Short mmCIF file of C-alpha atoms in Angstrom, two decimals:
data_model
loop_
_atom_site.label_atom_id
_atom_site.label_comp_id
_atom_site.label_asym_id
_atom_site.label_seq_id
_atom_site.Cartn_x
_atom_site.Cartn_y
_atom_site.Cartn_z
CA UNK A 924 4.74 68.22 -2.77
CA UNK A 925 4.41 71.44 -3.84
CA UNK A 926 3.35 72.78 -7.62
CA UNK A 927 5.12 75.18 -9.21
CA UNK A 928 2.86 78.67 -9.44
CA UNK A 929 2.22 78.60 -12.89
CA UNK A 930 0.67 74.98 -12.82
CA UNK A 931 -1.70 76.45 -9.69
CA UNK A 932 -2.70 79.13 -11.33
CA UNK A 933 -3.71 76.78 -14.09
CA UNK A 934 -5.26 74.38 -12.35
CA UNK A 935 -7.09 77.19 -10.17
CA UNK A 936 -8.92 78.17 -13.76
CA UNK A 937 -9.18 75.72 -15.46
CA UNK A 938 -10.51 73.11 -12.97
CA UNK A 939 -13.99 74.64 -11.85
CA UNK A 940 -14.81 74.80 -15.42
CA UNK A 941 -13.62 71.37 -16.19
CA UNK A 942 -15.75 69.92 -12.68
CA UNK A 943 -18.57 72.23 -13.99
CA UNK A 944 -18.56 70.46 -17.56
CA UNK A 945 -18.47 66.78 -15.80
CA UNK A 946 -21.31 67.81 -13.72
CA UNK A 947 -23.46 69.02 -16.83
CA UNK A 948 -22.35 65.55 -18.79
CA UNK A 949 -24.19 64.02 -16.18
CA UNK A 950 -26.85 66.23 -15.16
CA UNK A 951 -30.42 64.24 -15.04
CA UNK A 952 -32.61 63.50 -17.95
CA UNK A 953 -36.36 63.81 -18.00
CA UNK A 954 -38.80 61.87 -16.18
CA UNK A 955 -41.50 62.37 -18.24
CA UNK A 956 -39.59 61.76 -21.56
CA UNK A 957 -38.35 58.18 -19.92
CA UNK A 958 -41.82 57.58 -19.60
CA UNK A 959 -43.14 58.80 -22.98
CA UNK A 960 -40.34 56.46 -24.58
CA UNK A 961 -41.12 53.11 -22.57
CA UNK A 962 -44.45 53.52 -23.18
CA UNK A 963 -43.63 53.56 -26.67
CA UNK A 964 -41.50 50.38 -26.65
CA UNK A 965 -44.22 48.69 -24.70
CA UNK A 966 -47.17 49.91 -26.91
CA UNK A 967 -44.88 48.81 -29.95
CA UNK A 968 -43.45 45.38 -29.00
CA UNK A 969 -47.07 44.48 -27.43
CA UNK A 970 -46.13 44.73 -23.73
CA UNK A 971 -47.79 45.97 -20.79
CA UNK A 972 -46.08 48.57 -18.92
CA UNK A 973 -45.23 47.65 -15.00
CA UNK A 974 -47.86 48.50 -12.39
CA UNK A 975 -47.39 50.76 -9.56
CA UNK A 976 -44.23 51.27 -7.65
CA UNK A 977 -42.28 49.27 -10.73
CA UNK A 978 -42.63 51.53 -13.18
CA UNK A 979 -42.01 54.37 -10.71
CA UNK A 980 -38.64 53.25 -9.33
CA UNK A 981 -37.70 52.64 -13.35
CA UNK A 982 -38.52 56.05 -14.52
CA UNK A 983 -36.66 57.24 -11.73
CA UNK A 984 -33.95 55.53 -11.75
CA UNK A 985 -33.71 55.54 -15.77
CA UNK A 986 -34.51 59.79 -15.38
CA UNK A 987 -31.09 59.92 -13.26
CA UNK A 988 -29.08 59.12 -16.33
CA UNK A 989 -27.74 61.50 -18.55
CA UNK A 990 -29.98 62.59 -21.15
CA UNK A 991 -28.06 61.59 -24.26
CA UNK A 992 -26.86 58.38 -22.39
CA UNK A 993 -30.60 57.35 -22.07
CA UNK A 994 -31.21 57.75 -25.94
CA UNK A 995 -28.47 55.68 -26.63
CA UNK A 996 -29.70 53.30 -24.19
CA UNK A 997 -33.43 53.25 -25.43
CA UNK A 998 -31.74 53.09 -29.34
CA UNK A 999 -29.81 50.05 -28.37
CA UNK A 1000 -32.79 48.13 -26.65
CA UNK A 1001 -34.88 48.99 -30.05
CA UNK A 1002 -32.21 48.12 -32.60
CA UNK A 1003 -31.25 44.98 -31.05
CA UNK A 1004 -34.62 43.92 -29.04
CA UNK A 1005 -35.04 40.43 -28.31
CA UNK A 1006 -36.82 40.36 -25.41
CA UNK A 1007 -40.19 38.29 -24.58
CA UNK A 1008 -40.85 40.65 -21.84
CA UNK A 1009 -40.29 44.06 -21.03
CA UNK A 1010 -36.79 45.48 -21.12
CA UNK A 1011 -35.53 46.17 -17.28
CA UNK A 1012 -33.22 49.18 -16.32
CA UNK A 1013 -30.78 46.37 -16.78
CA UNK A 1014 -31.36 45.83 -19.92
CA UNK A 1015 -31.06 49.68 -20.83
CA UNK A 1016 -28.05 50.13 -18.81
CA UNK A 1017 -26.11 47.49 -20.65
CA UNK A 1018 -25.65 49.44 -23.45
CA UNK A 1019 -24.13 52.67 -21.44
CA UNK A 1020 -22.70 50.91 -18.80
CA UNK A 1021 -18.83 52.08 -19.80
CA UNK A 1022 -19.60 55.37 -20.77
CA UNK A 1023 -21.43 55.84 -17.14
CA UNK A 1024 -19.33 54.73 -15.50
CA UNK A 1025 -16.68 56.96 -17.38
CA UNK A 1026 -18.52 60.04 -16.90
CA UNK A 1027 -18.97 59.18 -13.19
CA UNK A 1028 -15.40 58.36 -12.67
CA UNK A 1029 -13.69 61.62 -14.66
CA UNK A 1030 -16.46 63.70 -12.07
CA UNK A 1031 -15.10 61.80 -9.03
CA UNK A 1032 -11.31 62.23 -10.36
CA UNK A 1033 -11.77 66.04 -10.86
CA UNK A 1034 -13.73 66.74 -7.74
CA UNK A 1035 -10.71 64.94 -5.84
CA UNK A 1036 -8.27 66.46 -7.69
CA UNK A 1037 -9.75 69.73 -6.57
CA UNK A 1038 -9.90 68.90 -2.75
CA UNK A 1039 -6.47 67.82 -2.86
CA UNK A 1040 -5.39 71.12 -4.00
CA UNK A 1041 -7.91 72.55 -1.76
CA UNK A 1042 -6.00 70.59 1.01
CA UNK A 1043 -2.02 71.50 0.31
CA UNK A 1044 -3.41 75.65 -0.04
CA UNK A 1045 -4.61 75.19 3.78
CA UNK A 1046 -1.33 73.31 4.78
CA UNK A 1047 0.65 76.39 3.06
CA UNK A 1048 -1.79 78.23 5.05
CA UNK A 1049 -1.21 76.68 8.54
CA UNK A 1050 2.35 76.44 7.68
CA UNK A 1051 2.85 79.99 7.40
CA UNK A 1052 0.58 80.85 10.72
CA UNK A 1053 3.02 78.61 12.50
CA UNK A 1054 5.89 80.00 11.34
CA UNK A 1055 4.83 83.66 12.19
CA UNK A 1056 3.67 82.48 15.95
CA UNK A 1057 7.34 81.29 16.48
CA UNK A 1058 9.04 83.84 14.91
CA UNK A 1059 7.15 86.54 17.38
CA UNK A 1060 8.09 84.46 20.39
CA UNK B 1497 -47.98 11.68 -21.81
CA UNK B 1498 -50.79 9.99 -22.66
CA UNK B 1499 -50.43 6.64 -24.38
CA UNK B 1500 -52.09 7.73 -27.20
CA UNK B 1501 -49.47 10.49 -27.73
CA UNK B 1502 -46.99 8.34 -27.57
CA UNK B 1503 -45.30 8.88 -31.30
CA UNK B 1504 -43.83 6.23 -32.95
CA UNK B 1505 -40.77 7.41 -33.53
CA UNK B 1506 -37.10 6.05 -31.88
CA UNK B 1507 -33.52 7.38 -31.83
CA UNK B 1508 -30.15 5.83 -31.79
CA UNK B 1509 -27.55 5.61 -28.94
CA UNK B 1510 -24.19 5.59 -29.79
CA UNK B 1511 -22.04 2.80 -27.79
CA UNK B 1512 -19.18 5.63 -28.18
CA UNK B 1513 -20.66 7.91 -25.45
CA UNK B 1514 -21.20 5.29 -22.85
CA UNK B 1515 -17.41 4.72 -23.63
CA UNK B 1516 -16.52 8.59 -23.21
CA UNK B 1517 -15.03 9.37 -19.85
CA UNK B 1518 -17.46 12.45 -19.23
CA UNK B 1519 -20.72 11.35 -20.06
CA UNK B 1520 -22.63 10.20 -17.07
CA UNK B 1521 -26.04 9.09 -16.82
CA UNK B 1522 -26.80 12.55 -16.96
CA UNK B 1523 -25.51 13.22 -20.40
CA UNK B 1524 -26.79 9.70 -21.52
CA UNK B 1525 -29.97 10.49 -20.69
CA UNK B 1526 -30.07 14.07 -22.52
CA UNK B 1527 -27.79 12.70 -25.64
CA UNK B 1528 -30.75 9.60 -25.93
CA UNK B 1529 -33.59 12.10 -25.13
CA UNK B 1530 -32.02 14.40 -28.47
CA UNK B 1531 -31.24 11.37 -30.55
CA UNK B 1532 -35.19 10.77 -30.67
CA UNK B 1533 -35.65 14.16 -32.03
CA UNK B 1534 -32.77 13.78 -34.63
CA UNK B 1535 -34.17 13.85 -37.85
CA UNK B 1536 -32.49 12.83 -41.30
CA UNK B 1537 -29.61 15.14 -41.06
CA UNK B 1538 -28.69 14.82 -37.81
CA UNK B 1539 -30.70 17.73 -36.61
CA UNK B 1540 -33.43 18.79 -33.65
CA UNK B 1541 -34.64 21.76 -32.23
CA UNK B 1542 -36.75 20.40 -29.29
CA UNK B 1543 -37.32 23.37 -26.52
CA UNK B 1544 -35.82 23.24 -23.41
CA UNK B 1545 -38.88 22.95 -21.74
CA UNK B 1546 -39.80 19.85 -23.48
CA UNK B 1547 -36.36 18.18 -22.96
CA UNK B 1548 -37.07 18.79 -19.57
CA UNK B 1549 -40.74 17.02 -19.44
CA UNK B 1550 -39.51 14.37 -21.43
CA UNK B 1551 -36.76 13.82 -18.96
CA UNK B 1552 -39.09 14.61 -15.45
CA UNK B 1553 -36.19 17.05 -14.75
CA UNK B 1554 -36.14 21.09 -14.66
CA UNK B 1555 -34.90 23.87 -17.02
CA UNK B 1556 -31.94 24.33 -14.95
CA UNK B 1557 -30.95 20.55 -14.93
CA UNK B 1558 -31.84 20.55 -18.73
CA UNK B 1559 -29.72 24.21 -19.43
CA UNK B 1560 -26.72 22.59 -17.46
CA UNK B 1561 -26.17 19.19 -18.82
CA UNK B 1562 -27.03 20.86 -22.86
CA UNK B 1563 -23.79 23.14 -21.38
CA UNK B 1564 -21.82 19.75 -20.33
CA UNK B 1565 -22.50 18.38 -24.27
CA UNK B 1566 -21.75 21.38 -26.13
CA UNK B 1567 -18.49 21.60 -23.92
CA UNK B 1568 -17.61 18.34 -24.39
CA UNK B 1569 -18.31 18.94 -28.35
CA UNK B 1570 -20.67 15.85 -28.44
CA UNK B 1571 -23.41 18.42 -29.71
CA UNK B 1572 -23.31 21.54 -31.58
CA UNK B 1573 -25.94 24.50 -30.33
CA UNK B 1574 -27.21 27.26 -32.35
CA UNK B 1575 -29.11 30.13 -31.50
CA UNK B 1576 -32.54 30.85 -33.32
CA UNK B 1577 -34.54 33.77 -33.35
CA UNK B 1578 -37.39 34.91 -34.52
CA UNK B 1579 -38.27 37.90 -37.08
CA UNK B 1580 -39.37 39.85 -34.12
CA UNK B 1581 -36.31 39.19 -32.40
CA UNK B 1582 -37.28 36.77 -29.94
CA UNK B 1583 -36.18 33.78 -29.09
CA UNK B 1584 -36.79 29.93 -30.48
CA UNK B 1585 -35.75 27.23 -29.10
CA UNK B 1586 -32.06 26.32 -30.24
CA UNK B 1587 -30.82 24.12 -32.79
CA UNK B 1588 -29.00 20.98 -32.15
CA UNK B 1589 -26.17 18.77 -33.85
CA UNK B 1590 -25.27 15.73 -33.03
CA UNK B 1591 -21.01 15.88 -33.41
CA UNK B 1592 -20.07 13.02 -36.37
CA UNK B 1593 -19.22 9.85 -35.06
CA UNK B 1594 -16.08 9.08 -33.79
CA UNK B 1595 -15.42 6.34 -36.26
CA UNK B 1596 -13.97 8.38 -39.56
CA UNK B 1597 -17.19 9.22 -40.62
CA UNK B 1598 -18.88 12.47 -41.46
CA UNK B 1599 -22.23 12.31 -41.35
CA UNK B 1600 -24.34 13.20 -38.50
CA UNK B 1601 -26.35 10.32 -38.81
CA UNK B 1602 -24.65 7.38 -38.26
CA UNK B 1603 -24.23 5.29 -41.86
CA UNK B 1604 -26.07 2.61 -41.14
CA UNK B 1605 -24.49 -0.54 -41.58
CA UNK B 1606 -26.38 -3.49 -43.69
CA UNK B 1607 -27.08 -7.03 -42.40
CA UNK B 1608 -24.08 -7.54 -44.45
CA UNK B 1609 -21.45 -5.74 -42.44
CA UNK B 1610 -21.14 -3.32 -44.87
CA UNK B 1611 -22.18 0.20 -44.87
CA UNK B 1612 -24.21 1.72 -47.45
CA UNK B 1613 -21.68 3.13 -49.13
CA UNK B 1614 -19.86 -0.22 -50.26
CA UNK B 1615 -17.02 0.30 -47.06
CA UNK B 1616 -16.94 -2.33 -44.47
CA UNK B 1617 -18.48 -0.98 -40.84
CA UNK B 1618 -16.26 0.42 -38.58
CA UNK B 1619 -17.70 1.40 -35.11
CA UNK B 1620 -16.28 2.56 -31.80
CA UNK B 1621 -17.27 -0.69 -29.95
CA UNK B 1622 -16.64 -3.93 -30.32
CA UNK B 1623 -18.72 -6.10 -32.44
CA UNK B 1624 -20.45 -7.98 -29.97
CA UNK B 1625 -21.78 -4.34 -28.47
CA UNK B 1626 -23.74 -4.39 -31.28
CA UNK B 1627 -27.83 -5.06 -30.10
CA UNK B 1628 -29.49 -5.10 -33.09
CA UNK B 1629 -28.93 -5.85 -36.85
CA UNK B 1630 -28.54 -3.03 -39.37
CA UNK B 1631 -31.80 -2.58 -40.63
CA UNK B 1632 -33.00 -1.70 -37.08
CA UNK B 1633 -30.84 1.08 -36.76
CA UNK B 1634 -32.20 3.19 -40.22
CA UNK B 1635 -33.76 6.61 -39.15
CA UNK B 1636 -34.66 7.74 -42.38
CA UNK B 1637 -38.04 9.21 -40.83
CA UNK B 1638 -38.02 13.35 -39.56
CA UNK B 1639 -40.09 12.94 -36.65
CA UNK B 1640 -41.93 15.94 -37.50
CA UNK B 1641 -43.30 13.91 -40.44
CA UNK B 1642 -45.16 11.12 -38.33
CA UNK B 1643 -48.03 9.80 -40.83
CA UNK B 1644 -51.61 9.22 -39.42
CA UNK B 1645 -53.46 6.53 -39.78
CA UNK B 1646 -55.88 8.23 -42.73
CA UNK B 1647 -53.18 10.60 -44.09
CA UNK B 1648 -51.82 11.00 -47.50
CA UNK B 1649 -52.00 8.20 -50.17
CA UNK B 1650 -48.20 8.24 -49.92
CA UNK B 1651 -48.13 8.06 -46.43
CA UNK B 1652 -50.39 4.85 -46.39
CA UNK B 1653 -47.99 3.30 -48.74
CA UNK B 1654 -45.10 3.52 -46.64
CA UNK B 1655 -46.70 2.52 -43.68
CA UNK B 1656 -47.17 -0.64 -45.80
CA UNK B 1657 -43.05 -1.19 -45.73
CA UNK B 1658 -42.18 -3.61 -42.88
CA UNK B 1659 -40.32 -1.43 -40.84
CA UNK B 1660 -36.95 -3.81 -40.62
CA UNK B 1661 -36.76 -2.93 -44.61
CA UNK B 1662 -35.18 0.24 -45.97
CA UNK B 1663 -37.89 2.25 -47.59
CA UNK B 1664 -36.84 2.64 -51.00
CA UNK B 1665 -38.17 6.02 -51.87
CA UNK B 1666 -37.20 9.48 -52.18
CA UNK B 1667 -35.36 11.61 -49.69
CA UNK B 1668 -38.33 13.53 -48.05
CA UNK B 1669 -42.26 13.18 -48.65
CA UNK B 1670 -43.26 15.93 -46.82
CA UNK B 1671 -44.85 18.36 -48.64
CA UNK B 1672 -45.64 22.29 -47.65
CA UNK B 1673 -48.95 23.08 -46.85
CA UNK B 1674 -51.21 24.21 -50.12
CA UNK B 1675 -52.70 28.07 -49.71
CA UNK B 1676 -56.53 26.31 -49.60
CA UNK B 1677 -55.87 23.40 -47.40
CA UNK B 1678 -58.93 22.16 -45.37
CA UNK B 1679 -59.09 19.65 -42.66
CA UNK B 1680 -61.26 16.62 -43.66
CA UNK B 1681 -64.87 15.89 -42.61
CA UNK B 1682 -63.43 13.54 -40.23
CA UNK B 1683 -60.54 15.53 -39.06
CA UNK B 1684 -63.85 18.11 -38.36
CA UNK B 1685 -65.71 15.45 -36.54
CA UNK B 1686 -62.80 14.04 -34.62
CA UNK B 1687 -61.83 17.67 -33.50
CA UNK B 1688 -65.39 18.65 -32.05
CA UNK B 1689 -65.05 15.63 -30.32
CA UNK B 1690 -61.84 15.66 -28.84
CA UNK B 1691 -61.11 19.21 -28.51
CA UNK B 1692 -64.48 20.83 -28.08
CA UNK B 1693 -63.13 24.13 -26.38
CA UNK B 1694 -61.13 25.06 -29.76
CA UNK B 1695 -62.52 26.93 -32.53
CA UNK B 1696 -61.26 24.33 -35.45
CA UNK B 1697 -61.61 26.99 -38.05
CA UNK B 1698 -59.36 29.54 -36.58
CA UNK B 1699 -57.12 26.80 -35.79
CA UNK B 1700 -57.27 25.67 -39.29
CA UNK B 1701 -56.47 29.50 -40.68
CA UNK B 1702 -53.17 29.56 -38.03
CA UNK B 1703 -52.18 26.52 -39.05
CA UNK B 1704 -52.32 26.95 -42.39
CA UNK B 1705 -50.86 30.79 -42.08
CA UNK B 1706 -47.92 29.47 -40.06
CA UNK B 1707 -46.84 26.56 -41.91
CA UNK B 1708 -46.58 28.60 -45.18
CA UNK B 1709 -44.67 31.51 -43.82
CA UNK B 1710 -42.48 29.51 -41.50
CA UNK B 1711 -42.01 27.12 -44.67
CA UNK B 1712 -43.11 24.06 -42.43
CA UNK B 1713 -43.81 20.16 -44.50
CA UNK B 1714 -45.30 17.34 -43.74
CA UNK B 1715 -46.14 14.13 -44.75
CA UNK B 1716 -49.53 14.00 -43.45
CA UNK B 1717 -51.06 17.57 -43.01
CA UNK B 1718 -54.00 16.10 -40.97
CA UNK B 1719 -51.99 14.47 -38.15
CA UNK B 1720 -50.00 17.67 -38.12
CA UNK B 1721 -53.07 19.72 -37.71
CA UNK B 1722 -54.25 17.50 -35.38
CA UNK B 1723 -51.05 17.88 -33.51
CA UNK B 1724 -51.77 21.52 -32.97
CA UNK B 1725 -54.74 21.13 -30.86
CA UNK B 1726 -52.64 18.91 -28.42
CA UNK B 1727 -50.10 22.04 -28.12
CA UNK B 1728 -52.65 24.50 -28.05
CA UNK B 1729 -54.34 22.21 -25.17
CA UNK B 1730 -50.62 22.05 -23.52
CA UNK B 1731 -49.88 25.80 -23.77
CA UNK B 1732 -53.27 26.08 -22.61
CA UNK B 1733 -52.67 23.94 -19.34
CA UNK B 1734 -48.77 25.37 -18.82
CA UNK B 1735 -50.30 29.31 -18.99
CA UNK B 1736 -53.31 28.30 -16.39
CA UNK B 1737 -50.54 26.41 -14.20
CA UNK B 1738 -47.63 29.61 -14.70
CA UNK B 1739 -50.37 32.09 -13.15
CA UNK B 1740 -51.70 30.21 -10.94
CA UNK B 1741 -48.29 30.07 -9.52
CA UNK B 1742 -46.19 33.10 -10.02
CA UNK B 1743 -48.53 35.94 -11.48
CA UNK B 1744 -50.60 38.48 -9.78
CA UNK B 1745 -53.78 38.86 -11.76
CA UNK B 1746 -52.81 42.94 -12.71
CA UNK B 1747 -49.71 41.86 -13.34
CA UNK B 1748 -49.01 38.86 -15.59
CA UNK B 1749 -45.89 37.57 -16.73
CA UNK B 1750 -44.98 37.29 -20.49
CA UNK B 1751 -43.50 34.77 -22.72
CA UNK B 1752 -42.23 34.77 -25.93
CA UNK B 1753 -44.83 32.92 -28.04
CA UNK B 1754 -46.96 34.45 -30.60
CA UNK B 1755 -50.25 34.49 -29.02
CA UNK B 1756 -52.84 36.72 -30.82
CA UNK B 1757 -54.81 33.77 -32.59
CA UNK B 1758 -54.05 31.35 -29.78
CA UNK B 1759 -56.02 33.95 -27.71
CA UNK B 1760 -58.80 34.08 -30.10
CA UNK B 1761 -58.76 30.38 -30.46
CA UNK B 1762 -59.25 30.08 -26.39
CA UNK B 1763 -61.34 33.29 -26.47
CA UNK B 1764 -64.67 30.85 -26.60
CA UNK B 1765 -63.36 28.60 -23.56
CA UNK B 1766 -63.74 30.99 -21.02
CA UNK B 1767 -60.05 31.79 -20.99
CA UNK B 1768 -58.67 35.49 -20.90
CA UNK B 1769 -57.08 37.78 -23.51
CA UNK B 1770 -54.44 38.12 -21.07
CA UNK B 1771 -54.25 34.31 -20.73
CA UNK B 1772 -50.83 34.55 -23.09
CA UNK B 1773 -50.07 38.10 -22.85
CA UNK B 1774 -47.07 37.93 -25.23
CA UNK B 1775 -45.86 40.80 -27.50
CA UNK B 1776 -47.61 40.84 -30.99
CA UNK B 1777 -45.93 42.74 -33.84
CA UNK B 1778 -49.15 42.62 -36.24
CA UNK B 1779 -50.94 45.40 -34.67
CA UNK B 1780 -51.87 46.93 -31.76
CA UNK B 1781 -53.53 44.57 -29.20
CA UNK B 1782 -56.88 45.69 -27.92
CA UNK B 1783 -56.28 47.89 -24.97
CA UNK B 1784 -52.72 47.80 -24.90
CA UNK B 1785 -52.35 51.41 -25.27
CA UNK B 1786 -54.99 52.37 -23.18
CA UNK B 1787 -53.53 50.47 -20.46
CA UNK B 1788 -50.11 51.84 -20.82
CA UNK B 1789 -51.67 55.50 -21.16
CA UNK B 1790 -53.43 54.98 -18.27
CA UNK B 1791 -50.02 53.53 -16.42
CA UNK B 1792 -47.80 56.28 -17.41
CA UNK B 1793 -50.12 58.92 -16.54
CA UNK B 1794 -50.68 57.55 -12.95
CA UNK B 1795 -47.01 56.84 -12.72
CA UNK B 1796 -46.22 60.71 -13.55
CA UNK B 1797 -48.67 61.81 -11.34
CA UNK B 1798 -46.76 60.14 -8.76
CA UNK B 1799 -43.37 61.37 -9.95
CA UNK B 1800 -44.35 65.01 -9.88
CA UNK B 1801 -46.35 64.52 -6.44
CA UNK B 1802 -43.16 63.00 -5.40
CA UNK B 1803 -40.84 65.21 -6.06
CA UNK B 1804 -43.10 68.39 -5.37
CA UNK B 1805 -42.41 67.48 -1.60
CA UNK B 1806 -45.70 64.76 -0.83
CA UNK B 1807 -43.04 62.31 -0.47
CA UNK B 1808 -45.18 58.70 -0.31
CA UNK B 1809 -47.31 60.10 -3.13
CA UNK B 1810 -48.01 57.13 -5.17
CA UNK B 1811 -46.44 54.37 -2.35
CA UNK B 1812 -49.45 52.79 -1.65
CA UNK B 1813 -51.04 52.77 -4.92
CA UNK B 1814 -51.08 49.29 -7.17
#
């Protein structure tokens, strides 16, 4: 199918800026500020931290999360904790699961969006090539 | 349970359930287990964990058949919780009778064949089901309010009512537990005999703590103190047991009970701080801090060692 001009051309601005936004709503948070805010929780509710390769493979996977997204998490464990042990990644997750998973998903959509185009500009492309080599012959 | 332990109290099983096309032995079994812990108003709260020691069945078994009743609307559950947040064990309700009446509690009918109320007795099974005579069936006793044998003056007076009578006397006896309350001289004596390990007057000082902010009342506040050393024995036994089997010894699981005083109150038995590492929202626990400081710093180290290129940094480390 192909887009009228005016739609490319659109699309051929406004798409790198809209894939660079997604990217930066779900660039990485910090490590260390995961860290300083479990240990927090865990001083406060009377909890030891984990031990070892636990607490490592929390912070990091807790640290890949979007900054903002891992307040809200770590607000939603404190307002509504009811835990008798230490809140998991799981636990934290629930309360950004959607939005996420949103952010993820609008990334994916615009980053395939953009190969897609990528793909009918090279068809055009080879189209045309092939059309000059026969008309030469 | 040792025969000693064995309280004296005794629930009632409706004919109706046996006659209900979903309730298997199962059910029976859970539905007669709950109907001991029933008290006046057709309420218990036993744990899930006792339900299944009283039955010599697990938490899942207990968790799954509690779903079955509360499906089948033969029970009503309700979800407790704490101040801190945590969790107590759940409230049950028995469902009203199938038989037009409303209360929880069955209305008891008289030797008469008349209910209390004047009415004539109406039940879900025939007449003959019937295996004992009305005055057997009263539970007018919460079975948190078990007299002892040297309780309260009023306690020794109804323990003086043949039991096939109906107490005449007021709704409830039990009584909160006054600010100064002491154990007696022979509550003392019986406690350093039976329950050397625990410091009696720290146990005295929770007991009395708890039962005033929790708003607990009894009829006898001896037996109920003495009560707590059997739990505090239990919970004792259960946290020895629970590491022995599924904790490392850096590494201990946590429950949900308030612990701090339990762990002073074991403190002189040999037993660990961390025996009942549970959260505490009094105050800082001894160490706490210094142990997560210590945590998080060795867990950063590893992060930035990590991801500075030494890529096992921190693997191997405990």
């Amino acid at each position: 199918m192909v887009l009228p001009d005016s739609i490319r051309a659109d699309l051929a601005v406004g798409l790198p800026h809209a894939i660079a936004q997604a990217r930066t709503r779900l660039e990485q948070g910090d490590a260390a500020e995961v860290l300083i805010a479990l240990k927090t929780l865990a001083d406060r509710k009377g909890f030891d931290l984990p031990i070892g390769l636990g607490l490592d493979l929390d912070i990091e996977v807790m640290s890949e999360w979007p900054r903002d997204l891992f307040r809200r998490a770590f607000r939603g464990v404190w307002e509504t904790f009811g835990y008798r042990r230490m809140p998991e990644v799981a636990d934290f997750r629930r309360h950004i699961e959607d939005e996420l998973a949103e952010r993820r998903q609008a990334l994916a959509r615009l980053e395939t969006m953009a190969l897609r185009l990528r793909t009918a500009e090279l068809r055009e492309i080879w189209d045309a090539e092939s059309r000059e080599r026969r008309a030469a012959r | 349970m040792e025969p000693e332990e064995l309280p004296a109290r005794w629930g009632v099983v409706r004919a109706e359930w046996m006659f209900h096309p979903d309730v298997g032995t199962d059910e029976l079994a859970m539905l007669a287990c709950l109907a001991t812990y029933l008290d006046r108003q057709g309420f218990c709260w036993p744990s899930q964990q006792t339900l299944a020691t009283r039955l010599k069945k697990s938490r899942p078994w207990v968790i799954k058949v509690l779903n079955n009743l509360v499906g089948l609307g033969l029970i009503e559950r309700t979800r407790r919780e704490r101040r801190d947040g945590g969790l107590r064990s759940c409230l049950y309700r028995m469902a009203p009778p199938n038989m037009g009446g409303a209360a929880a509690t069955p209305d008891v009918p008289k030797t008469d064949g008349t209910q209390s109320n004047g009415q004539p007795s109406v039940s879900a099974c025939p007449e003959r089901d019937r295996g004992c005579h009305g005055g057997d069936r009263n539970h007018d006793q919460t079975i948190q309010e078990s007299p002892s044998l040297k309780g309260a003056p009023e306690a020794r007076r109804e323990k003086a009512v043949p039991d096939f009578q109906e107490p005449a006397r007021p709704q409830s006896l039990a009584r909160p537990v006054p600010t100064g309350w002491a154990p007696s001289a022979e509550d003392l004596a019986w406690a350093a005999v039976a329950h050397p390990g625990i410091d009696a007057a720290a146990l005295t000082e929770t007991f009395r703590n708890a039962s005033i902010a929790k708003g607990y009342r009894y009829l006898d506040f001896g037996c109920a103190w003495r009560g707590w050393f059997a739990n505090q024995e239990r919970w004792s036994r259960e946290n020895h047991e629970r590491r022995l089997t599924t904790r490392t010894p850096e590494h201990p699981r946590r429950d949900g009970r308030t612990g701090a005083t339990r762990r002073d109150l074991h403190s002189k038995r040999g037993g660990t701080n961390r025996d009942r590492a549970v959260p505490r929202q009094d105050g800082p626990q001894p160490g706490l801090a210094e142990r997560n400081g210590a945590a998080a710093d060795a867990c950063l180290e590893r992060l930035l060692a990590r991801r500075a290129g030494h890529g096992a940094a921190g693997f191997h480390s405990g």
